[in-house]
Amino acid sequence: MTLEQIDFFLMAVRCDTFLEAAENLHIAQSTLSKQIQKLETELNLPLFDRTRRQAVLTPAGELFLQEAAELSLQYHQMLQKMHPFQETTRQPLRVGSLPFLTQYHLTSRIRAFTHAHLEIELTLEECEETELMDGLQSGHFDLVIARDSMISLQKYHFEPITEDRLCVMLPIDHPFAEKPALTIADLAAEPLILMHPYTSIYQLCMQLFEKADQKPHILRTARLESMISSVEVGEALSLFAGSNFALFHHPNVTAVPLRDAPPLVIGAAYPLKMKASKKPGNISAQTLKSFVFFIQNPV
């Protein structure tokens, strides 16, 4: 039994569903379920009654909740008391990322790094493309997790982590829905709602239309949640990273790969030239490489 499993259990109790709890913890729902199952196996007791439509606590789960809440509170209070001492010895590592850690299952890998490197005080910030790259250039971030199209290889190391693909999102009853793949030419006459112009996905879409000598019919740009709603009612089609569909899946829309598009490579980037100073605030290249290793390899 670990304190992390106890915190996972407490979050599952606080939320209406395991999915909501997993999203609050920034982990996959399957990861949350496995950790709670390990907890139940060790206790040799079911903590949740899963025979109902919504999982509720068993009598044993109710008693465990009282003990777990007290233990978690004591643990976190102890960490808080230790914090002033940690600040004097731990090395800061400032990481920025596009808001896609959940869809690429990176949160558990980052958590594994922090557990393995207690000497590192990691801060993590999710932000959009412009803010992310400004932060890397200014030194606000030591390392960023981004798409390869955003990174200049003349200035930064880029270490691939995973790949995605550009897909077309359309209603399930659309004539294109049965096709194994689509092309830019297929979309020439279709109304489109794309992601906002500041995103690398929008810029890639524009490059693909220009390369195919096609002019897209763009109704407007929007965030992904709005795009899905518009596609569902048949207002337009959309282009987006395929992993987004798994995260925001809706039963009335489907995704078809775009054949013309190159892979979307997601990776970690940090400056080619690292500062030699050992002063606080200057992270070493070896620490960055260690962080990259952890997020390249599933836990």
XYZ file of C-alpha atoms in Angstrom:
299
model
C 0.000 0.000 0.000
C 1.351 3.406 -0.950
C 0.324 6.922 0.015
C -0.187 7.630 -3.681
C -2.764 4.803 -3.831
C -4.485 6.267 -0.774
C -4.669 9.697 -2.434
C -6.027 8.065 -5.598
C -8.705 6.331 -3.496
C -9.663 9.600 -1.778
C -9.993 11.405 -5.104
C -12.187 8.578 -6.457
C -14.470 8.979 -3.445
C -14.699 12.750 -3.875
C -15.615 12.566 -7.567
C -18.781 11.258 -9.203
C -16.904 8.890 -11.518
C -13.477 7.283 -11.879
C -13.083 9.236 -15.141
C -13.549 12.563 -13.352
C -11.132 11.478 -10.609
C -8.509 10.457 -13.194
C -8.824 13.792 -14.980
C -8.374 15.669 -11.694
C -5.241 13.601 -10.993
C -4.013 14.060 -14.593
C -3.671 10.318 -15.120
C -5.404 7.770 -17.337
C -8.587 6.191 -15.973
C -7.009 2.741 -16.430
C -4.085 3.785 -14.212
C -6.448 4.916 -11.466
C -8.476 1.697 -11.669
C -5.353 -0.502 -11.502
C -3.998 1.295 -8.435
C -7.297 0.998 -6.580
C -7.500 -2.689 -7.542
C -3.988 -3.203 -6.117
C -5.130 -1.528 -2.915
C -8.156 -3.819 -2.696
C -6.005 -6.872 -3.405
C -3.599 -5.999 -0.598
C -6.485 -5.416 1.827
C -8.275 -8.516 0.485
C -11.447 -6.440 0.589
C -13.599 -4.684 -2.026
C -13.685 -0.952 -1.298
C -16.220 -0.108 -4.008
C -19.481 -1.833 -4.904
C -19.234 -1.997 -8.696
C -22.501 -3.857 -9.249
C -24.424 -0.600 -9.379
C -24.541 1.943 -12.169
C -22.215 4.222 -10.188
C -19.476 2.785 -7.961
C -20.208 3.402 -4.267
C -18.257 2.495 -1.152
C -18.778 -0.834 0.570
C -19.019 -0.887 4.394
C -15.318 -1.777 4.449
C -14.681 1.129 2.075
C -16.501 3.520 4.412
C -14.266 2.512 7.332
C -11.143 2.620 5.162
C -12.129 6.122 4.032
C -11.977 7.443 7.599
C -8.539 5.936 8.222
C -7.199 6.882 4.784
C -8.327 10.515 5.085
C -6.572 10.879 8.449
C -3.385 9.208 7.184
C -3.300 11.356 4.047
C -3.819 14.526 6.078
C -0.962 13.646 8.445
C 1.319 12.792 5.523
C 0.696 16.037 3.657
C 1.017 18.087 6.847
C 4.397 16.446 7.441
C 5.508 17.293 3.874
C 4.448 20.889 4.413
C 6.562 21.108 7.573
C 9.575 19.717 5.675
C 9.163 22.151 2.793
C 11.360 24.974 4.203
C 14.268 22.527 4.524
C 13.738 21.118 1.016
C 13.834 24.565 -0.558
C 17.451 25.011 0.532
C 18.722 21.776 -1.004
C 16.534 20.804 -3.968
C 17.415 21.817 -7.522
C 14.571 23.511 -9.428
C 13.508 22.126 -12.816
C 10.969 24.245 -14.696
C 9.022 22.383 -17.377
C 6.454 23.827 -19.777
C 4.084 21.820 -21.943
C 1.285 22.189 -24.409
C -2.023 21.206 -22.745
C -1.869 17.604 -23.919
C -0.213 15.665 -21.085
C -3.348 13.624 -20.389
C -3.973 12.566 -23.975
C -0.396 11.327 -24.385
C -0.314 9.651 -20.937
C 2.725 11.657 -19.819
C 1.599 12.625 -16.318
C 2.469 9.271 -14.745
C 5.924 9.381 -16.356
C 6.579 12.850 -14.951
C 5.375 11.647 -11.563
C 7.813 8.724 -11.793
C 10.670 11.162 -12.400
C 9.802 13.235 -9.320
C 9.645 10.085 -7.177
C 13.016 8.868 -8.476
C 14.710 12.276 -8.129
C 13.826 13.705 -4.746
C 16.695 16.156 -5.113
C 14.798 17.885 -7.951
C 11.943 20.308 -7.315
C 9.918 20.134 -10.521
C 7.360 22.751 -11.480
C 5.092 22.031 -14.427
C 3.053 24.560 -16.385
C 0.718 23.915 -19.331
C 0.256 26.772 -21.793
C -0.380 27.494 -25.460
C 2.239 27.648 -28.220
C 3.286 31.303 -28.088
C 3.600 31.451 -24.310
C 5.429 28.116 -24.281
C 8.095 29.141 -26.800
C 8.508 32.587 -25.251
C 9.094 30.862 -21.918
C 11.737 28.552 -23.386
C 13.537 31.403 -25.118
C 13.506 33.669 -22.067
C 14.689 30.930 -19.698
C 11.418 30.780 -17.775
C 11.317 27.094 -18.763
C 14.355 24.802 -18.690
C 12.596 22.342 -20.995
C 9.323 22.218 -22.921
C 7.154 19.400 -24.249
C 5.900 20.426 -27.681
C 5.422 19.379 -31.309
C 8.509 19.152 -33.503
C 7.168 21.765 -35.941
C 7.518 24.377 -33.173
C 11.204 23.709 -32.436
C 14.258 25.208 -34.187
C 16.953 22.518 -34.327
C 19.570 25.263 -34.698
C 18.819 26.399 -31.140
C 17.378 23.406 -29.264
C 17.818 19.704 -28.699
C 14.623 17.828 -29.596
C 14.028 14.346 -28.200
C 10.949 12.534 -29.648
C 8.536 11.015 -27.137
C 5.546 9.854 -29.169
C 3.737 10.406 -32.466
C 0.230 11.428 -33.408
C -1.523 11.994 -36.724
C -3.751 14.644 -38.226
C -7.340 13.439 -38.640
C -10.596 14.708 -40.090
C -13.472 14.851 -37.621
C -16.905 14.426 -39.195
C -20.449 13.244 -38.355
C -20.902 9.481 -38.367
C -23.501 9.765 -41.148
C -21.236 11.822 -43.453
C -20.391 10.126 -46.808
C -16.669 10.307 -45.951
C -17.134 8.467 -42.645
C -16.617 5.026 -44.210
C -13.386 5.922 -45.988
C -10.119 4.513 -44.568
C -8.368 7.865 -45.181
C -9.012 11.272 -46.713
C -6.951 13.768 -48.710
C -6.786 17.550 -48.773
C -8.531 17.420 -52.152
C -11.483 15.609 -50.512
C -11.904 18.577 -48.166
C -11.705 21.348 -50.773
C -15.483 21.837 -50.998
C -16.264 21.113 -47.336
C -16.918 23.841 -44.725
C -14.292 23.630 -41.983
C -13.895 24.756 -38.400
C -10.232 24.724 -37.405
C -8.263 25.280 -34.237
C -7.182 28.849 -33.478
C -4.558 30.433 -35.796
C -1.894 30.598 -33.059
C -1.786 26.788 -32.835
C 0.727 24.631 -34.677
C -2.152 22.412 -35.880
C -3.792 25.354 -37.670
C -0.492 26.348 -39.241
C 0.106 22.773 -40.449
C -3.390 22.686 -41.993
C -2.700 25.901 -43.888
C 0.609 24.520 -45.166
C -1.096 21.354 -46.415
C -3.805 23.283 -48.260
C -1.199 25.562 -49.815
C 0.943 22.608 -50.894
C -2.109 20.970 -52.501
C -2.985 24.289 -54.212
C -6.386 24.262 -52.500
C -8.163 27.099 -50.743
C -9.977 25.892 -47.612
C -13.514 26.997 -46.829
C -13.029 28.011 -43.180
C -16.195 29.016 -41.341
C -14.328 30.006 -38.185
C -11.759 28.838 -35.642
C -12.581 27.490 -32.191
C -11.452 25.349 -29.270
C -11.760 21.589 -29.600
C -14.911 21.267 -27.474
C -16.749 23.768 -29.701
C -15.432 22.075 -32.821
C -16.891 18.742 -31.732
C -20.320 20.289 -31.102
C -20.337 21.937 -34.527
C -19.281 18.741 -36.267
C -21.948 16.742 -34.431
C -24.779 18.898 -35.798
C -23.361 18.751 -39.335
C -22.275 22.394 -39.533
C -18.756 21.610 -40.704
C -15.824 19.189 -40.660
C -12.678 19.742 -38.667
C -8.980 18.847 -38.572
C -7.218 17.972 -35.334
C -4.692 15.654 -33.682
C -6.085 12.136 -33.536
C -5.370 11.657 -29.827
C -7.793 14.499 -29.084
C -10.600 12.339 -30.407
C -9.879 9.584 -27.888
C -9.897 12.150 -25.096
C -13.097 13.982 -26.126
C -14.822 11.109 -27.919
C -18.471 11.700 -28.802
C -20.739 8.908 -30.105
C -22.099 10.984 -33.020
C -18.768 11.946 -34.560
C -15.908 9.909 -35.978
C -12.323 10.471 -37.052
C -10.686 9.551 -40.366
C -6.899 9.902 -40.879
C -5.640 12.561 -43.301
C -3.360 10.819 -45.773
C -1.471 13.942 -46.885
C -0.272 14.933 -43.431
C 3.148 14.119 -41.938
C 3.313 12.527 -38.469
C 2.810 14.856 -35.520
C 5.933 14.224 -33.439
C 5.697 15.168 -29.771
C 8.933 15.563 -27.865
C 11.031 17.412 -25.297
C 13.145 20.429 -26.257
C 15.868 22.247 -24.351
C 18.678 24.643 -25.355
C 21.718 23.346 -27.239
C 23.985 25.532 -25.133
C 23.562 24.970 -21.414
C 24.837 27.423 -18.812
C 27.926 26.118 -17.051
C 27.123 27.848 -13.752
C 26.252 25.671 -10.751
C 24.234 28.424 -9.107
C 20.626 27.692 -8.069
C 18.301 28.075 -11.026
C 20.742 26.660 -13.590
C 19.787 23.061 -14.299
C 22.362 20.631 -15.694
C 22.134 18.947 -19.088
C 22.389 15.571 -17.317
C 19.239 16.310 -15.278
C 17.353 17.285 -18.439
C 18.477 14.074 -20.157
C 17.312 12.068 -17.150
C 13.907 13.772 -17.292
C 13.661 13.032 -21.033
C 14.474 9.351 -20.376
C 11.603 9.046 -17.909
C 9.009 10.602 -20.222
C 10.205 8.576 -23.208
C 9.658 5.316 -21.335
C 6.233 4.257 -19.993
C 6.042 3.560 -16.287
